[in-house]
Amino acid sequence: MKVPWKDYSGRTSPLKLTVFIALFAPALWTALSFFLGWLQPQPFTAAIQQIGLWTIRLIFIALAITPLRGVVQWPRLILVRRMIGVGACAYALSHLSLFTADQKFDIAKVASEIALRIYLTIGFTAVLGLAALAATSTDGMLRRLGRRWQSLHRLV
């Protein structure tokens, strides 16, 4: 079984391990703040906003890695781009899940809110795009899709 903190040779990569642990920190801090009552007066709203902000931050970080690796002359930085992108997808899905929980798991209400509010429609479309990217980011899917993989990722 392949673990995310190992490189292709099977050795533990300090860079990948550090990024992997760092990806959990904002979610753990938000969960801790939620359960300790630090997100008052509206804990769900605050948690939704925090996780949403981290989703956007992670997307920007993932997008910045390619140009940044050339600027800082650190080609191994590319090894964490996929991990950060998949992390952004996990945060986006958590954001949507928290919103659904805040709506008392009323899927019809969630769907109507997404359809009626343009910013939610845009966000939901982005979540679908991130889910498609995450689902096709495995080594196996890269091999199966061949050149179509890069076309899909550029399209999204």
PDB file of C-alpha atoms in Angstrom:
ATOM      1  CA  MET A   1       0.000   0.000   0.000  1.00  0.00           C
ATOM      2  CA  LYS A   2       1.375   3.381  -1.004  1.00  0.00           C
ATOM      3  CA  VAL A   3       1.404   6.034   1.709  1.00  0.00           C
ATOM      4  CA  PRO A   4       1.398   9.744   0.874  1.00  0.00           C
ATOM      5  CA  TRP A   5       4.570  10.649   2.765  1.00  0.00           C
ATOM      6  CA  LYS A   6       6.813   8.264   0.830  1.00  0.00           C
ATOM      7  CA  ASP A   7       8.514   9.122  -2.445  1.00  0.00           C
ATOM      8  CA  TYR A   8       8.550   6.896  -5.529  1.00  0.00           C
ATOM      9  CA  SER A   9      11.564   4.956  -4.208  1.00  0.00           C
ATOM     10  CA  GLY A  10       9.589   4.005  -1.078  1.00  0.00           C
ATOM     11  CA  ARG A  11      11.594   6.166   1.313  1.00  0.00           C
ATOM     12  CA  THR A  12      10.000   8.631   3.704  1.00  0.00           C
ATOM     13  CA  SER A  13      10.181  12.126   2.261  1.00  0.00           C
ATOM     14  CA  PRO A  14      10.566  14.816   4.954  1.00  0.00           C
ATOM     15  CA  LEU A  15       8.941  17.365   2.618  1.00  0.00           C
ATOM     16  CA  LYS A  16       5.930  15.163   1.889  1.00  0.00           C
ATOM     17  CA  LEU A  17       5.563  14.156   5.549  1.00  0.00           C
ATOM     18  CA  THR A  18       5.665  17.791   6.674  1.00  0.00           C
ATOM     19  CA  VAL A  19       3.079  18.860   4.088  1.00  0.00           C
ATOM     20  CA  PHE A  20       0.867  15.864   4.896  1.00  0.00           C
ATOM     21  CA  ILE A  21       0.816  16.757   8.606  1.00  0.00           C
ATOM     22  CA  ALA A  22       0.370  20.470   7.848  1.00  0.00           C
ATOM     23  CA  LEU A  23      -2.711  19.717   5.724  1.00  0.00           C
ATOM     24  CA  PHE A  24      -4.508  18.398   8.810  1.00  0.00           C
ATOM     25  CA  ALA A  25      -3.631  21.326  11.091  1.00  0.00           C
ATOM     26  CA  PRO A  26      -6.343  23.818   9.994  1.00  0.00           C
ATOM     27  CA  ALA A  27      -9.096  21.188  10.109  1.00  0.00           C
ATOM     28  CA  LEU A  28      -7.999  19.985  13.534  1.00  0.00           C
ATOM     29  CA  TRP A  29      -7.809  23.559  14.836  1.00  0.00           C
ATOM     30  CA  THR A  30     -11.291  24.327  13.465  1.00  0.00           C
ATOM     31  CA  ALA A  31     -12.708  21.119  14.983  1.00  0.00           C
ATOM     32  CA  LEU A  32     -11.083  21.854  18.332  1.00  0.00           C
ATOM     33  CA  SER A  33     -12.392  25.435  18.252  1.00  0.00           C
ATOM     34  CA  PHE A  34     -15.861  24.143  17.390  1.00  0.00           C
ATOM     35  CA  PHE A  35     -16.006  21.622  20.230  1.00  0.00           C
ATOM     36  CA  LEU A  36     -14.492  23.991  22.796  1.00  0.00           C
ATOM     37  CA  GLY A  37     -17.027  26.683  21.942  1.00  0.00           C
ATOM     38  CA  TRP A  38     -14.509  29.174  20.556  1.00  0.00           C
ATOM     39  CA  LEU A  39     -16.569  29.728  17.401  1.00  0.00           C
ATOM     40  CA  GLN A  40     -19.512  31.405  19.096  1.00  0.00           C
ATOM     41  CA  PRO A  41     -22.129  32.769  18.581  1.00  0.00           C
ATOM     42  CA  GLN A  42     -22.677  30.772  15.353  1.00  0.00           C
ATOM     43  CA  PRO A  43     -20.270  27.824  15.456  1.00  0.00           C
ATOM     44  CA  PHE A  44     -21.430  26.160  12.223  1.00  0.00           C
ATOM     45  CA  THR A  45     -21.220  29.398  10.265  1.00  0.00           C
ATOM     46  CA  ALA A  46     -17.731  30.117  11.615  1.00  0.00           C
ATOM     47  CA  ALA A  47     -16.538  26.563  10.895  1.00  0.00           C
ATOM     48  CA  ILE A  48     -17.973  26.712   7.365  1.00  0.00           C
ATOM     49  CA  GLN A  49     -16.148  29.998   6.759  1.00  0.00           C
ATOM     50  CA  GLN A  50     -12.834  28.757   8.188  1.00  0.00           C
ATOM     51  CA  ILE A  51     -12.855  25.540   6.162  1.00  0.00           C
ATOM     52  CA  GLY A  52     -13.900  27.492   3.047  1.00  0.00           C
ATOM     53  CA  LEU A  53     -11.019  29.931   3.511  1.00  0.00           C
ATOM     54  CA  TRP A  54      -8.567  27.065   3.860  1.00  0.00           C
ATOM     55  CA  THR A  55      -9.985  25.490   0.710  1.00  0.00           C
ATOM     56  CA  ILE A  56      -9.209  28.656  -1.252  1.00  0.00           C
ATOM     57  CA  ARG A  57      -5.777  29.000   0.338  1.00  0.00           C
ATOM     58  CA  LEU A  58      -4.870  25.420  -0.560  1.00  0.00           C
ATOM     59  CA  ILE A  59      -6.058  25.871  -4.136  1.00  0.00           C
ATOM     60  CA  PHE A  60      -3.868  28.964  -4.498  1.00  0.00           C
ATOM     61  CA  ILE A  61      -0.895  27.171  -2.932  1.00  0.00           C
ATOM     62  CA  ALA A  62      -1.340  24.200  -5.299  1.00  0.00           C
ATOM     63  CA  LEU A  63      -1.548  26.533  -8.293  1.00  0.00           C
ATOM     64  CA  ALA A  64       1.524  28.478  -7.157  1.00  0.00           C
ATOM     65  CA  ILE A  65       3.761  25.432  -6.828  1.00  0.00           C
ATOM     66  CA  THR A  66       4.655  25.091 -10.517  1.00  0.00           C
ATOM     67  CA  PRO A  67       5.934  28.658 -10.958  1.00  0.00           C
ATOM     68  CA  LEU A  68       7.385  28.735  -7.439  1.00  0.00           C
ATOM     69  CA  ARG A  69       9.566  25.673  -7.962  1.00  0.00           C
ATOM     70  CA  GLY A  70      11.308  27.483 -10.819  1.00  0.00           C
ATOM     71  CA  VAL A  71      11.716  30.714  -8.878  1.00  0.00           C
ATOM     72  CA  VAL A  72      13.206  29.060  -5.788  1.00  0.00           C
ATOM     73  CA  GLN A  73      15.101  26.453  -7.854  1.00  0.00           C
ATOM     74  CA  TRP A  74      13.569  23.563  -5.899  1.00  0.00           C
ATOM     75  CA  PRO A  75      12.245  21.015  -8.408  1.00  0.00           C
ATOM     76  CA  ARG A  76      11.235  18.533  -5.685  1.00  0.00           C
ATOM     77  CA  LEU A  77       8.528  20.977  -4.617  1.00  0.00           C
ATOM     78  CA  ILE A  78       6.390  19.496  -7.398  1.00  0.00           C
ATOM     79  CA  LEU A  79       6.140  16.284  -5.325  1.00  0.00           C
ATOM     80  CA  VAL A  80       3.619  17.916  -2.977  1.00  0.00           C
ATOM     81  CA  ARG A  81       1.405  19.645  -5.560  1.00  0.00           C
ATOM     82  CA  ARG A  82      -0.929  16.666  -5.959  1.00  0.00           C
ATOM     83  CA  MET A  83      -1.151  16.158  -2.202  1.00  0.00           C
ATOM     84  CA  ILE A  84      -2.089  19.801  -1.661  1.00  0.00           C
ATOM     85  CA  GLY A  85      -4.639  19.676  -4.488  1.00  0.00           C
ATOM     86  CA  VAL A  86      -6.290  16.579  -3.059  1.00  0.00           C
ATOM     87  CA  GLY A  87      -6.208  18.264   0.350  1.00  0.00           C
ATOM     88  CA  ALA A  88      -8.012  21.260  -1.162  1.00  0.00           C
ATOM     89  CA  CYS A  89     -10.657  18.890  -2.503  1.00  0.00           C
ATOM     90  CA  ALA A  90     -11.056  17.305   0.948  1.00  0.00           C
ATOM     91  CA  TYR A  91     -11.497  20.752   2.476  1.00  0.00           C
ATOM     92  CA  ALA A  92     -14.030  21.709  -0.214  1.00  0.00           C
ATOM     93  CA  LEU A  93     -16.037  18.551   0.453  1.00  0.00           C
ATOM     94  CA  SER A  94     -15.828  19.238   4.200  1.00  0.00           C
ATOM     95  CA  HIS A  95     -17.060  22.773   3.554  1.00  0.00           C
ATOM     96  CA  LEU A  96     -20.052  21.397   1.621  1.00  0.00           C
ATOM     97  CA  SER A  97     -20.673  18.778   4.324  1.00  0.00           C
ATOM     98  CA  LEU A  98     -20.661  21.412   7.068  1.00  0.00           C
ATOM     99  CA  PHE A  99     -23.093  23.523   5.048  1.00  0.00           C
ATOM    100  CA  THR A 100     -25.337  20.472   4.647  1.00  0.00           C
ATOM    101  CA  ALA A 101     -25.134  19.759   8.392  1.00  0.00           C
ATOM    102  CA  ASP A 102     -25.987  23.403   9.131  1.00  0.00           C
ATOM    103  CA  GLN A 103     -29.099  22.937   6.973  1.00  0.00           C
ATOM    104  CA  LYS A 104     -30.062  19.917   9.147  1.00  0.00           C
ATOM    105  CA  PHE A 105     -29.154  17.524   6.304  1.00  0.00           C
ATOM    106  CA  ASP A 106     -32.149  18.703   4.274  1.00  0.00           C
ATOM    107  CA  ILE A 107     -30.770  17.867   0.828  1.00  0.00           C
ATOM    108  CA  ALA A 108     -33.686  19.548  -0.958  1.00  0.00           C
ATOM    109  CA  LYS A 109     -32.977  22.795   0.914  1.00  0.00           C
ATOM    110  CA  VAL A 110     -29.262  22.544   0.170  1.00  0.00           C
ATOM    111  CA  ALA A 111     -29.977  21.963  -3.536  1.00  0.00           C
ATOM    112  CA  SER A 112     -32.408  24.872  -3.685  1.00  0.00           C
ATOM    113  CA  GLU A 113     -29.909  27.176  -1.934  1.00  0.00           C
ATOM    114  CA  ILE A 114     -27.217  26.151  -4.416  1.00  0.00           C
ATOM    115  CA  ALA A 115     -29.575  26.756  -7.341  1.00  0.00           C
ATOM    116  CA  LEU A 116     -30.873  30.124  -6.075  1.00  0.00           C
ATOM    117  CA  ARG A 117     -27.616  31.771  -4.969  1.00  0.00           C
ATOM    118  CA  ILE A 118     -25.090  32.383  -7.727  1.00  0.00           C
ATOM    119  CA  TYR A 119     -22.100  32.282  -5.383  1.00  0.00           C
ATOM    120  CA  LEU A 120     -23.214  28.866  -4.108  1.00  0.00           C
ATOM    121  CA  THR A 121     -23.725  27.674  -7.690  1.00  0.00           C
ATOM    122  CA  ILE A 122     -20.188  28.767  -8.567  1.00  0.00           C
ATOM    123  CA  GLY A 123     -18.826  27.136  -5.418  1.00  0.00           C
ATOM    124  CA  PHE A 124     -20.660  23.876  -6.045  1.00  0.00           C
ATOM    125  CA  THR A 125     -19.372  23.809  -9.628  1.00  0.00           C
ATOM    126  CA  ALA A 126     -15.854  24.323  -8.270  1.00  0.00           C
ATOM    127  CA  VAL A 127     -16.345  21.444  -5.813  1.00  0.00           C
ATOM    128  CA  LEU A 128     -17.408  19.176  -8.691  1.00  0.00           C
ATOM    129  CA  GLY A 129     -14.324  20.245 -10.645  1.00  0.00           C
ATOM    130  CA  LEU A 130     -12.038  19.594  -7.678  1.00  0.00           C
ATOM    131  CA  ALA A 131     -13.655  16.189  -7.158  1.00  0.00           C
ATOM    132  CA  ALA A 132     -12.988  15.314 -10.806  1.00  0.00           C
ATOM    133  CA  LEU A 133      -9.366  16.412 -10.434  1.00  0.00           C
ATOM    134  CA  ALA A 134      -8.887  14.455  -7.214  1.00  0.00           C
ATOM    135  CA  ALA A 135     -10.511  11.331  -8.653  1.00  0.00           C
ATOM    136  CA  THR A 136      -8.198  11.410 -11.667  1.00  0.00           C
ATOM    137  CA  SER A 137      -5.022  12.283  -9.762  1.00  0.00           C
ATOM    138  CA  THR A 138      -3.964   8.758  -8.873  1.00  0.00           C
ATOM    139  CA  ASP A 139      -1.046   7.170 -10.695  1.00  0.00           C
ATOM    140  CA  GLY A 140      -3.411   4.551 -12.121  1.00  0.00           C
ATOM    141  CA  MET A 141      -5.790   7.149 -13.544  1.00  0.00           C
ATOM    142  CA  LEU A 142      -2.851   9.067 -14.990  1.00  0.00           C
ATOM    143  CA  ARG A 143      -1.814   5.935 -16.897  1.00  0.00           C
ATOM    144  CA  ARG A 144      -5.376   5.092 -17.979  1.00  0.00           C
ATOM    145  CA  LEU A 145      -6.205   8.575 -19.241  1.00  0.00           C
ATOM    146  CA  GLY A 146      -2.852   9.227 -20.911  1.00  0.00           C
ATOM    147  CA  ARG A 147      -2.866  12.590 -22.697  1.00  0.00           C
ATOM    148  CA  ARG A 148      -6.524  13.121 -21.856  1.00  0.00           C
ATOM    149  CA  TRP A 149      -5.507  13.510 -18.200  1.00  0.00           C
ATOM    150  CA  GLN A 150      -3.646  16.740 -18.878  1.00  0.00           C
ATOM    151  CA  SER A 151      -6.488  18.026 -21.050  1.00  0.00           C
ATOM    152  CA  LEU A 152      -8.986  17.321 -18.270  1.00  0.00           C
ATOM    153  CA  HIS A 153      -6.858  19.040 -15.647  1.00  0.00           C
ATOM    154  CA  ARG A 154      -6.307  22.095 -17.814  1.00  0.00           C
ATOM    155  CA  LEU A 155     -10.018  22.277 -18.618  1.00  0.00           C
ATOM    156  CA  VAL A 156     -11.027  22.202 -14.972  1.00  0.00           C
TER     157      VAL A 156
END
